[in-house]
Coordinates of C-alpha atoms in Angstrom, one line a residue:
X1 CA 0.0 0.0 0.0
X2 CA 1.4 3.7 -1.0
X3 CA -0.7 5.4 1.1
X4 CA -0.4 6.1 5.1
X5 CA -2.1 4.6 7.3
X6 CA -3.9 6.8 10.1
X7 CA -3.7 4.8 13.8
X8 CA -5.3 6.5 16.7
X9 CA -2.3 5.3 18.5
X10 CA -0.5 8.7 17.2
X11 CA -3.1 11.2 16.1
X12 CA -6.5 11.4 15.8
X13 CA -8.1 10.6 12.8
X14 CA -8.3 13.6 10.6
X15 CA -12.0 14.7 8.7
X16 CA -12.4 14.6 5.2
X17 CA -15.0 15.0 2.7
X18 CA -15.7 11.6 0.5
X19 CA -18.7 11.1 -2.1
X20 CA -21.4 8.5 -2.1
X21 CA -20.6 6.6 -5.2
X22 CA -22.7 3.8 -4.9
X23 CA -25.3 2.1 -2.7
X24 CA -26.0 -1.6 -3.0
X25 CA -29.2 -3.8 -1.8
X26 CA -27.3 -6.9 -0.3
X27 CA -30.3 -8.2 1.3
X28 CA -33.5 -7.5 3.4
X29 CA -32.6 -4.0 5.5
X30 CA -28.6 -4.3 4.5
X31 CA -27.5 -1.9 2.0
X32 CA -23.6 -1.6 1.3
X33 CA -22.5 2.1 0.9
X34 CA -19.0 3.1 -1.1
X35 CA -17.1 6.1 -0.3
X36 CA -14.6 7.9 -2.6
X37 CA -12.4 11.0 -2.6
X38 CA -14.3 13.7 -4.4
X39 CA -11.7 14.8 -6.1
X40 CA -10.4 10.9 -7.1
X41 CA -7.5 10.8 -4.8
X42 CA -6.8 7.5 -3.2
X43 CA -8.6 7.2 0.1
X44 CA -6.2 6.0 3.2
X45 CA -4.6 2.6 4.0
X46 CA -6.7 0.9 6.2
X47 CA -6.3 -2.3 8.1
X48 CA -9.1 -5.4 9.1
X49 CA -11.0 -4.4 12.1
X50 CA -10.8 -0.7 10.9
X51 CA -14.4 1.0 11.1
X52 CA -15.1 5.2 10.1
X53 CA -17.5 8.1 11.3
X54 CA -19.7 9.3 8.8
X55 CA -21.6 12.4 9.7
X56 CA -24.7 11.6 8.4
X57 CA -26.5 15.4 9.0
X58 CA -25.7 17.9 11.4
X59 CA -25.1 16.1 15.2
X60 CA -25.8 12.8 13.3
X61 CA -22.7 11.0 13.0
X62 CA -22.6 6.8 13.3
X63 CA -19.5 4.3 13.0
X64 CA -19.3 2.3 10.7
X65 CA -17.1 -1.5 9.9
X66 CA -15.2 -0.8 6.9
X67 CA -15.7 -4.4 4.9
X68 CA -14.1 -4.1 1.4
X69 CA -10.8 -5.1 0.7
X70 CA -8.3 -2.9 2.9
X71 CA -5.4 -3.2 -1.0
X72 CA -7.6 -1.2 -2.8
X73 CA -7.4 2.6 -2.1
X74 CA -10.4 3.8 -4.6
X75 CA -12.8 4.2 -2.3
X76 CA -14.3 2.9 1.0
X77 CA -17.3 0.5 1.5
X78 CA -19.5 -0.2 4.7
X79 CA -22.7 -1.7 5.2
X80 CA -26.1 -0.3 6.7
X81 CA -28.5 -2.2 8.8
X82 CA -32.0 -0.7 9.1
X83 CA -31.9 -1.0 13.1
X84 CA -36.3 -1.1 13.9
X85 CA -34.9 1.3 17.2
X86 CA -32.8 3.0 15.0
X87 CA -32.2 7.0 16.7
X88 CA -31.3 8.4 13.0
X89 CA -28.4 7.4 11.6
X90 CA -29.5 3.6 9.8
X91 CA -33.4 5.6 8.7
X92 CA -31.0 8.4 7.2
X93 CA -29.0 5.8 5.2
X94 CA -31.6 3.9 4.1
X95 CA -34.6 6.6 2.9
X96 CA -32.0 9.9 2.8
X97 CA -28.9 8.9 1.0
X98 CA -28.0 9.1 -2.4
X99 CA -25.1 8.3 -4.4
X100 CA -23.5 11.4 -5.2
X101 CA -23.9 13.0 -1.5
X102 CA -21.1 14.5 0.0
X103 CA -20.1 13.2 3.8
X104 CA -17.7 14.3 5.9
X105 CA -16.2 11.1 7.7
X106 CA -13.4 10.7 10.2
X107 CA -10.8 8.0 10.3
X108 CA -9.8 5.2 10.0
X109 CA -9.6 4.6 13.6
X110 CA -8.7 1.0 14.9
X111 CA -10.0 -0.3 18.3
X112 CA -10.4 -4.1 17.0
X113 CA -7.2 -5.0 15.5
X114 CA -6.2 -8.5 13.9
X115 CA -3.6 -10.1 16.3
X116 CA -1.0 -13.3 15.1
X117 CA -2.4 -16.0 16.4
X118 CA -1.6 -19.9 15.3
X119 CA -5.6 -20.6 14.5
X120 CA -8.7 -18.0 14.7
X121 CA -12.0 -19.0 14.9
X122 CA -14.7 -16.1 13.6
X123 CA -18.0 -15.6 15.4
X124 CA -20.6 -13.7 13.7
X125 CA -24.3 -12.5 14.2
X126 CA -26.0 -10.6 11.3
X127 CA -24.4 -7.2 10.6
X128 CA -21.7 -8.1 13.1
X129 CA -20.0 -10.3 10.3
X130 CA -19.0 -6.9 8.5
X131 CA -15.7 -6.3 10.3
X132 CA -14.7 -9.8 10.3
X133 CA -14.8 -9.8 6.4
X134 CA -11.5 -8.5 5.9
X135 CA -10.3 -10.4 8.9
X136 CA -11.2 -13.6 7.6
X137 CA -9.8 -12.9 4.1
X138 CA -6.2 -11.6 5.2
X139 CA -6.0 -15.0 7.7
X140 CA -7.1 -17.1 5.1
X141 CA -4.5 -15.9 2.4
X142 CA -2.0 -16.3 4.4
X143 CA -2.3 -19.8 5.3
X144 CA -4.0 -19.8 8.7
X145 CA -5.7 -22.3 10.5
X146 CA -9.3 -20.4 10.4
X147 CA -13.0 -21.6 11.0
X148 CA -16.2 -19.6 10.9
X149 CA -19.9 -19.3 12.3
X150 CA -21.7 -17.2 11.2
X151 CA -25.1 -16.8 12.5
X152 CA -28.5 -15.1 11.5
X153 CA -32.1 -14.8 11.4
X154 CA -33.4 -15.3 8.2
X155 CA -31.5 -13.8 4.8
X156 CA -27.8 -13.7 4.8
X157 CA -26.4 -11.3 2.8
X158 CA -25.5 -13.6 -0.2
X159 CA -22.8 -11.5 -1.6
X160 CA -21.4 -11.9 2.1
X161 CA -21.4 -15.8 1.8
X162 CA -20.1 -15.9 -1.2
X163 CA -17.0 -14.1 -0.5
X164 CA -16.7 -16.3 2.4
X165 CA -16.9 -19.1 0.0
X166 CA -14.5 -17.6 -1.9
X167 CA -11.5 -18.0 1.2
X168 CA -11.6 -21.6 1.1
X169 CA -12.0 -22.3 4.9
X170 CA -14.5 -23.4 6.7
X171 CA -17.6 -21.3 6.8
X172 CA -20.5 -22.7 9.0
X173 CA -24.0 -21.4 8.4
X174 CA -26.3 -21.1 11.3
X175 CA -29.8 -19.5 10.1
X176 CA -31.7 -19.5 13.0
X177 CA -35.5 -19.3 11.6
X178 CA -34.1 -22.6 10.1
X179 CA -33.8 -24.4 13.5
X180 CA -29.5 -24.4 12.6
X181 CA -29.2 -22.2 16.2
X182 CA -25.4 -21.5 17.0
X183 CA -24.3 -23.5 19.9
X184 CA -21.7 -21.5 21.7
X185 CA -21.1 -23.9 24.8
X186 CA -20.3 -26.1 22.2
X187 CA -17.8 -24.1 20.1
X188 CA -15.6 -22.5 23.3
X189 CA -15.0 -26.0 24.4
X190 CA -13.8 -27.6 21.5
X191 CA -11.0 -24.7 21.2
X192 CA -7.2 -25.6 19.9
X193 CA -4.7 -24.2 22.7
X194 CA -3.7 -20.6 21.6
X195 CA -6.7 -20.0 19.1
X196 CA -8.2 -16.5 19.3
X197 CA -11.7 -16.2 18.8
X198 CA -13.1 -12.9 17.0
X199 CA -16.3 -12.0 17.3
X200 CA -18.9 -9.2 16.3
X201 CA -22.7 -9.4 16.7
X202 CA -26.0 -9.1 19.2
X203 CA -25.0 -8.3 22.9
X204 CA -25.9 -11.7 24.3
X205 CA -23.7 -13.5 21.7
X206 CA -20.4 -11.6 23.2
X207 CA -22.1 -11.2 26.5
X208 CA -22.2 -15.0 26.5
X209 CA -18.8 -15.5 25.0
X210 CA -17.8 -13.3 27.4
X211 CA -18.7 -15.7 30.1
X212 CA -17.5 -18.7 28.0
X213 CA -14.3 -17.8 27.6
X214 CA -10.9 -16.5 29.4
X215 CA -10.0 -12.5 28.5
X216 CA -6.9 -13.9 26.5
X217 CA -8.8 -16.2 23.7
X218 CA -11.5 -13.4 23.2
X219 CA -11.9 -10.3 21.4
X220 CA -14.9 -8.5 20.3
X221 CA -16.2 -5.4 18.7
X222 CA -20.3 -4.4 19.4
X223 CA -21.8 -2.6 16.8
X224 CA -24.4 -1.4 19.1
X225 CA -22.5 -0.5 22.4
X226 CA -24.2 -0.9 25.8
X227 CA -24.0 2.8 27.6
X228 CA -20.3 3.8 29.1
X229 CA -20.2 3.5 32.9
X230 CA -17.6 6.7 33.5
X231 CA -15.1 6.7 36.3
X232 CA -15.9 8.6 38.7
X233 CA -13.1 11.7 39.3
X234 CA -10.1 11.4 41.6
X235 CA -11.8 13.9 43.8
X236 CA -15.5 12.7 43.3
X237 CA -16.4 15.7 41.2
X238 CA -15.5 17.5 38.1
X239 CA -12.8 20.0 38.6
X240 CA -12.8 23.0 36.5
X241 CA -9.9 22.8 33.7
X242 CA -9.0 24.3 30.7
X243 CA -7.9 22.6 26.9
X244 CA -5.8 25.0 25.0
X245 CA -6.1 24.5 21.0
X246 CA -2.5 23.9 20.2
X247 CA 0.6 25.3 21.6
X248 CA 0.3 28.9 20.5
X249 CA -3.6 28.9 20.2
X250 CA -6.4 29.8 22.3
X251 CA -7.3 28.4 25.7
X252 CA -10.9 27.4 26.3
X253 CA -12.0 27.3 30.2
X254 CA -14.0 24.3 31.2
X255 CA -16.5 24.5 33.8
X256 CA -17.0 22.0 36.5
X257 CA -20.5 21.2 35.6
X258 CA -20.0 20.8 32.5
X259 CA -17.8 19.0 29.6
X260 CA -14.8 19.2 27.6
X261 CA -16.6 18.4 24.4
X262 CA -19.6 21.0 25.6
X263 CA -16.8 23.8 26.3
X264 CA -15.2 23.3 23.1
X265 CA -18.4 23.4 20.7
X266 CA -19.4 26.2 23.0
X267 CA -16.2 27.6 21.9
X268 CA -16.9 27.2 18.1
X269 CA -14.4 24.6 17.8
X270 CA -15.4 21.8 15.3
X271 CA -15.4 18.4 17.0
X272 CA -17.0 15.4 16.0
X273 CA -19.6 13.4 18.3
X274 CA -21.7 10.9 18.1
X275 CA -22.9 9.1 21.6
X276 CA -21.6 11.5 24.7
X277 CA -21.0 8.5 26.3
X278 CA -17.6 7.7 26.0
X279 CA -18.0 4.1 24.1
X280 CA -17.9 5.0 20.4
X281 CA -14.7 7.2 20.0
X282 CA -15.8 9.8 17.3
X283 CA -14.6 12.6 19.7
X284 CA -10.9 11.5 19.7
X285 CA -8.8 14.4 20.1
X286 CA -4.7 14.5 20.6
X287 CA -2.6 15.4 23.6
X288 CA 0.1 17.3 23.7
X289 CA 0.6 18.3 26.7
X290 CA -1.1 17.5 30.4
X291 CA -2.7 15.3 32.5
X292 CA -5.9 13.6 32.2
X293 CA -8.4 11.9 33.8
X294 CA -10.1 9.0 31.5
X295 CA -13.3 8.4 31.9
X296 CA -14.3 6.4 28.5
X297 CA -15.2 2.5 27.8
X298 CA -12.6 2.6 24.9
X299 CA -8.5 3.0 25.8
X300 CA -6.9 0.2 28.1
X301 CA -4.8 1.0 30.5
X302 CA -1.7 1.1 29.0
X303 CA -3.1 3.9 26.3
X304 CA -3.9 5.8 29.3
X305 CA -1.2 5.8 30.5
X306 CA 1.2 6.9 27.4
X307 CA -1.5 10.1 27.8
X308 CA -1.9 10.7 24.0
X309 CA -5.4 11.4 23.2
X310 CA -8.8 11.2 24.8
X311 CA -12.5 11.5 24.6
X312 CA -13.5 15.3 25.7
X313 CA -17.3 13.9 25.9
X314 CA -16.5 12.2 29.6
X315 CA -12.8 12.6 30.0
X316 CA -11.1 16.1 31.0
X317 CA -7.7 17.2 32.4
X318 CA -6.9 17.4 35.8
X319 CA -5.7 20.8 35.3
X320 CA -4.5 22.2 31.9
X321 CA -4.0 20.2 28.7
X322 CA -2.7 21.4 25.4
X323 CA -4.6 19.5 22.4
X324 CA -4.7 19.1 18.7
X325 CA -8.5 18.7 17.2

């Protein structure tokens, strides 16, 4: 790949503007959308795993799985469920957008990277298979020891099954309205020593993989995140603080009953947001400088403590922080 490839470990993802060049039916409330550079620049690198913000209309921005094929810098493709709770963002997709729209979008951003691992065994539910694509495609080429379930209600996407056909491992089809239920029990205990298990789907799937399996064997992504659970502050309460937009730019002063991300949009400064809850990381901005306390569902521990970004929706300094938006 010639182009760079953008890791939150370093920087936040920057915004650009991409077109809508296509929009494809791939089966009963799925539609697949492709992004391109307006101006027919390649798009940047991406990696399996990788997923996108897509501002949608104003203070409608959703993430996304990217699911094409991470060598081929064109454009961008994700895929749309029509969610029956959905809060805006799926309805907007499905009745609103039209190839040719314009979207500003933020990333790539990775928070469900593909790990070496002597076997992998892929768990899907429904949309939740869109991320794994690309994982179980770059395994597979490569000579992996790789199994997948993929399970469902009623209609698989069939181009989805077919370019799981297409890797030559084992793909194992579990509709459910066809009595062919996933038996997860089943699956965790007949696990190889040292085999990582990916999965992405409904929360009782990983909620019960969760429970099935040791931390080390399991990794997950939810495409519909349960609500964060913030930290509470080292003092108990929120402290005033102040963010100051780069190193000779302006300093914005943060009230204690109120937010970072708040401040700064009270400010006029342009940040992307989509949940306020600290679980979906469209928000991501850059340290420079300063302390902070973390409050979000997304970094571990060690990314909190090399202090390089956070999420101003929960998260705030302790003091004074210099950041790049």
């Amino acid at each position: 790949m010639t182009a760079l490839l953008e890791s939150t470990t370093d920087r936040a993802p920057r915004t650009r503007s991409v077109r809508v060049t296509g929009i494809t039916w791939e089966a009963e409330g799925i539609l697949s959308v492709t992004l391109a550079d307006p101006s027919g620049d390649p798009m940047p690198a991406w990696e399996p795993g990788a997923h996108i913000d897509m501002e949608l209309s104003q203070g409608l921005t959703r993430q996304y799985s990217l699911c094409g094929d991470p060598a081929d810098l064109r454009s961008w493709t994700v895929a749309v469920r029509l969610a029956a709770d959905s809060r805006g963002g799926s309805a907007h997709v499905h009745s609103t957008l039209r190839p040719g729209d314009i979207l500003r979008v933020q990333g790539p951003r990775q928070h469900f990277p593909l790990e070496d691992a002597p076997a992998y065994v892929f768990v899907a539910g429904g949309i939740g298979i869109t991320p794994l694509l690309p994982m179980i495609e770059a395994t597979a080429a490569r000579g992996a020891n790789v199994t997948v379930h993929y399970a469902y209600s009623a209609h698989a996407p069939a181009r989805f099954v077919e370019r799981l056909a297409t890797t030559g491992v084992p793909v194992h089809l579990h509709p459910s309205a066809e009595g062919e239920r996933l038996d997860l029990a089943a699956l965790c205990a007949g696990l190889g020593a040292g085999t990582l298990v990916y999965s992405c789907g409904p929360e009782r799937m990983l909620t019960e993989l969760t429970e099935l399996l040791p931390a080390e064997a399991l990794r997950i992504e939810s495409f519909s995140p349960a609500p964060a659970e913030p930290a509470a502050a080292p003092a108990g309460e929120s402290s005033a603080c102040s963010v100051q937009l780069g190193a000779d730019g302006p300093v914005v002063e943060v009230a204690e009953d109120e937010s970072v991300l708040d401040a700064l949009e009270r400010s006029g400064a342009d940040v992307m947001w989509s949940c306020r809850e600290g679980t979906c990381g469209s928000c991501e901005v850059v340290v420079l400088s300063g302390e902070i306390d973390h409050r979000d569902n997304i970094l571990d521990d060690t990314e909190r403590a090399e202090g390089k970004c956070f999420f101003p929706c929960v998260s705030r300094p302790i003091s004074r922080a210099v950041i790049e938006l």
